[in-house]
């Protein structure tokens, strides 16, 4: 299953490294990544593959949100289908 | 292999959810109770409770799972059932409120927000069971928390059952004597639909399958946000923008509906394309009308603005879903819409303008608080007017009117949660008693010579 990880925070050093380390720890492959600065806010969107991840979606989502909060990052994971449904005919 | 990551589209969706209140308003499971009929009231109640718990046991958990995986809030999980007047017809009991309490217990056991279907379809006349159900309404609504009731009093095919209109005025009045919340859970319809997922008017029609999943989407905030980008542009641009937005919202609803249907093993019924406001700031249908250029919702121009909105929502949504149904359009529940509350409070939005708006919106006079001393015949007359609009225009109309005991114009009432708060609105007083007392039926309208 593919999913979108979105990260919003005040820009600081090492955000990508921190998030990708969490994903690697859970055997999640990053397929694509895009980042942008909205004013001083950092917004990162990652397309990830959950095939080898042993956690359930709910566990993974809780894990990422918790780890994000610990570093002051707003992290969410959503299944990719929702974005495809809304934006692709 | 290429992966298409369009970050602007993804950010747009995330903003819609986080800042513009985009949500799925409800996943409603329809359950047929036709096989629960029994001559013994206790047995009937037991069968109803057992069947609902069996069919909807996983509904709330499934809804929460989908919510979590897709990151889209699903505000309500609800159940609609076969109109109870049909199910209970063979019961040897005059009072149907034990069934309402069984529904309430089942709703609490399954964890849903509301259960609808304590209903009667009396557009052409009453069965004995319809009358028993209607007379049970005050007790049923005051002794339950989650049960919603509806009565259909007219249709384009059958005309208006004026005996039912007269009776419902008295029943609403009697229900309000026991507390105004009862009236917030009671809708009087003309042309009621069988697959509506929204409360308080949801019931599971007899033409529906054993169980079904219907989904109601929402998103006034998303439409309002999109329209802010086209300030000063023509109505062609406004209509097109609403259509595009409604398309996206509906696609999201369709995905959730399909997923819920698959996981629960229950057939997918319809997506109801509705703009359902909430009292939250930025989630208002009135605000959309004001963004179109009206100083205040309720002023002249409001009906035209609402007509455009209602039609564009349907046009945009219809291609986004394989099955569209329910009430589909823009709701105008006064107490549930921050913009309408404000307009009603300052007197710009009055009952007459609301009635005009119901000619072009998706339903009718909704969540309108009126003085506690309003007499039953006046309430019946309001229902008659609204049913006539529905009957002649071949559309669903409804009245959810709430006489608030001990309060009068200038005061307000707080329903709590999504039901919001409402200023007590003035009605034209009296003068309809002789009209309502006539009884009988208003004949169905002609279907040719339409002008």
Coordinates of N, CA and C in Angstrom, one line a residue, chain A residues 2 4 6 8 31-34 36 43 45-47 57-58 61 77-79 81-89, chain B residues 3-5 7 9-14 16-17 22 65 68-72 247-249 251-252 255 259 263 319:
Chain A
X2 N 0.4 2.2 -0.8 CA 1.2 3.5 -0.8 C 0.5 4.6 0.0
X4 N 0.8 8.8 1.8 CA 1.5 10.1 1.7 C 1.8 10.5 3.2
X6 N 2.9 13.7 5.4 CA 3.1 15.1 5.3 C 3.6 15.7 6.6
X8 N 4.7 19.2 8.6 CA 4.6 20.7 8.7 C 5.3 21.1 10.0
X31 N 9.4 6.7 -1.9 CA 9.4 6.7 -3.4 C 9.6 8.0 -4.0
X32 N 9.2 9.0 -3.3 CA 9.3 10.4 -3.9 C 9.2 11.4 -2.7
X33 N 9.8 12.5 -2.9 CA 9.8 13.5 -1.9 C 9.7 14.9 -2.4
X34 N 9.0 15.8 -1.8 CA 8.9 17.2 -2.3 C 8.9 18.1 -1.1
X36 N 8.8 22.3 0.4 CA 8.7 23.7 0.1 C 8.6 24.5 1.3
X43 N 7.1 22.6 4.7 CA 6.1 21.6 4.3 C 6.8 20.6 3.5
X45 N 6.2 16.7 1.7 CA 5.3 15.7 1.3 C 6.1 14.5 0.8
X46 N 5.9 13.3 1.3 CA 6.6 12.1 0.8 C 5.6 11.0 0.4
X47 N 5.9 10.4 -0.7 CA 5.2 9.2 -1.2 C 5.9 8.0 -0.7
X57 N -1.8 0.2 10.0 CA -1.9 1.6 9.6 C -2.1 2.5 10.9
X58 N -3.0 2.1 11.8 CA -3.3 2.9 12.9 C -2.1 3.0 13.8
X61 N 0.5 5.3 12.1 CA 0.0 6.7 12.2 C 0.3 7.3 13.6
X77 N 0.1 10.7 8.3 CA 0.1 9.8 7.2 C -1.3 9.4 6.7
X78 N -1.5 9.5 5.4 CA -2.8 9.2 4.8 C -2.6 8.3 3.6
X79 N -3.6 7.4 3.4 CA -3.5 6.6 2.2 C -3.5 7.4 0.9
X81 N -4.8 7.0 -1.9 CA -6.1 6.9 -2.6 C -6.9 8.2 -2.5
X82 N -6.9 8.8 -1.3 CA -7.7 10.0 -1.2 C -7.3 11.1 -2.1
X83 N -6.0 11.3 -2.3 CA -5.6 12.4 -3.1 C -5.8 12.0 -4.6
X84 N -5.7 10.8 -5.0 CA -6.0 10.4 -6.4 C -7.5 10.6 -6.6
X85 N -8.3 10.2 -5.7 CA -9.7 10.3 -5.9 C -10.1 11.7 -6.1
X86 N -9.6 12.6 -5.3 CA -10.0 14.0 -5.4 C -9.5 14.8 -6.6
X87 N -8.3 14.4 -7.1 CA -7.6 15.2 -8.1 C -7.4 14.6 -9.5
X88 N -7.7 13.3 -9.6 CA -7.5 12.6 -10.9 C -8.9 12.1 -11.4
X89 N -9.2 12.4 -12.6 CA -10.5 11.9 -13.2 C -10.2 10.5 -13.8
Chain B
X3 N 6.7 7.9 -10.2 CA 5.7 8.2 -9.2 C 5.3 9.7 -9.4
X4 N 4.0 9.9 -9.5 CA 3.6 11.3 -9.6 C 3.2 11.9 -8.3
X5 N 4.1 12.7 -7.8 CA 3.8 13.4 -6.5 C 3.5 14.8 -6.8
X7 N 2.6 17.9 -5.3 CA 2.5 18.4 -3.9 C 1.5 19.5 -3.8
X9 N -1.5 19.7 -5.2 CA -2.8 19.0 -5.0 C -2.9 18.4 -3.6
X10 N -1.8 17.8 -3.2 CA -1.8 17.2 -1.8 C -2.0 18.2 -0.8
X11 N -1.3 19.3 -0.9 CA -1.4 20.4 0.0 C -2.8 21.0 0.0
X12 N -3.4 21.1 -1.2 CA -4.8 21.6 -1.3 C -5.7 20.7 -0.5
X13 N -5.6 19.4 -0.6 CA -6.5 18.5 0.1 C -6.3 18.6 1.6
X14 N -5.0 18.7 2.0 CA -4.7 18.8 3.5 C -5.3 20.1 4.0
X16 N -7.9 21.8 2.8 CA -9.3 21.6 2.9 C -9.7 20.9 4.2
X17 N -9.0 19.9 4.5 CA -9.4 19.2 5.8 C -9.0 20.0 7.0
X22 N -13.4 20.5 5.7 CA -13.8 19.4 4.8 C -14.0 18.1 5.6
X65 N -11.7 3.5 11.5 CA -10.5 3.0 10.8 C -10.3 3.8 9.5
X68 N -9.1 7.2 10.1 CA -7.7 7.2 10.4 C -6.8 7.0 9.2
X69 N -7.1 6.1 8.4 CA -6.3 5.7 7.2 C -6.3 6.8 6.2
X70 N -7.4 7.4 5.9 CA -7.5 8.4 4.9 C -7.3 9.8 5.4
X71 N -7.2 9.9 6.7 CA -7.0 11.3 7.3 C -8.2 12.2 7.0
X72 N -9.4 11.7 6.8 CA -10.5 12.6 6.6 C -11.5 12.4 7.7
X247 N -17.2 18.6 -7.2 CA -16.6 17.3 -7.8 C -15.6 16.7 -6.9
X248 N -14.7 17.5 -6.4 CA -13.6 17.0 -5.5 C -14.2 16.4 -4.2
X249 N -15.1 17.2 -3.6 CA -15.7 16.8 -2.4 C -16.4 15.4 -2.5
X251 N -15.9 13.1 -4.9 CA -15.0 12.0 -5.1 C -14.5 11.4 -3.8
X252 N -14.2 12.3 -2.9 CA -13.8 11.9 -1.6 C -14.9 11.1 -0.9
X255 N -15.2 7.6 -2.5 CA -14.1 6.7 -2.0 C -14.4 6.1 -0.6
X259 N -15.3 2.2 0.3 CA -14.4 1.6 1.3 C -15.2 1.0 2.4
X263 N -15.6 -3.0 3.4 CA -15.2 -3.5 4.7 C -16.3 -4.1 5.5
X319 N -21.1 13.8 -11.6 CA -20.1 13.0 -12.3 C -19.1 12.3 -11.4

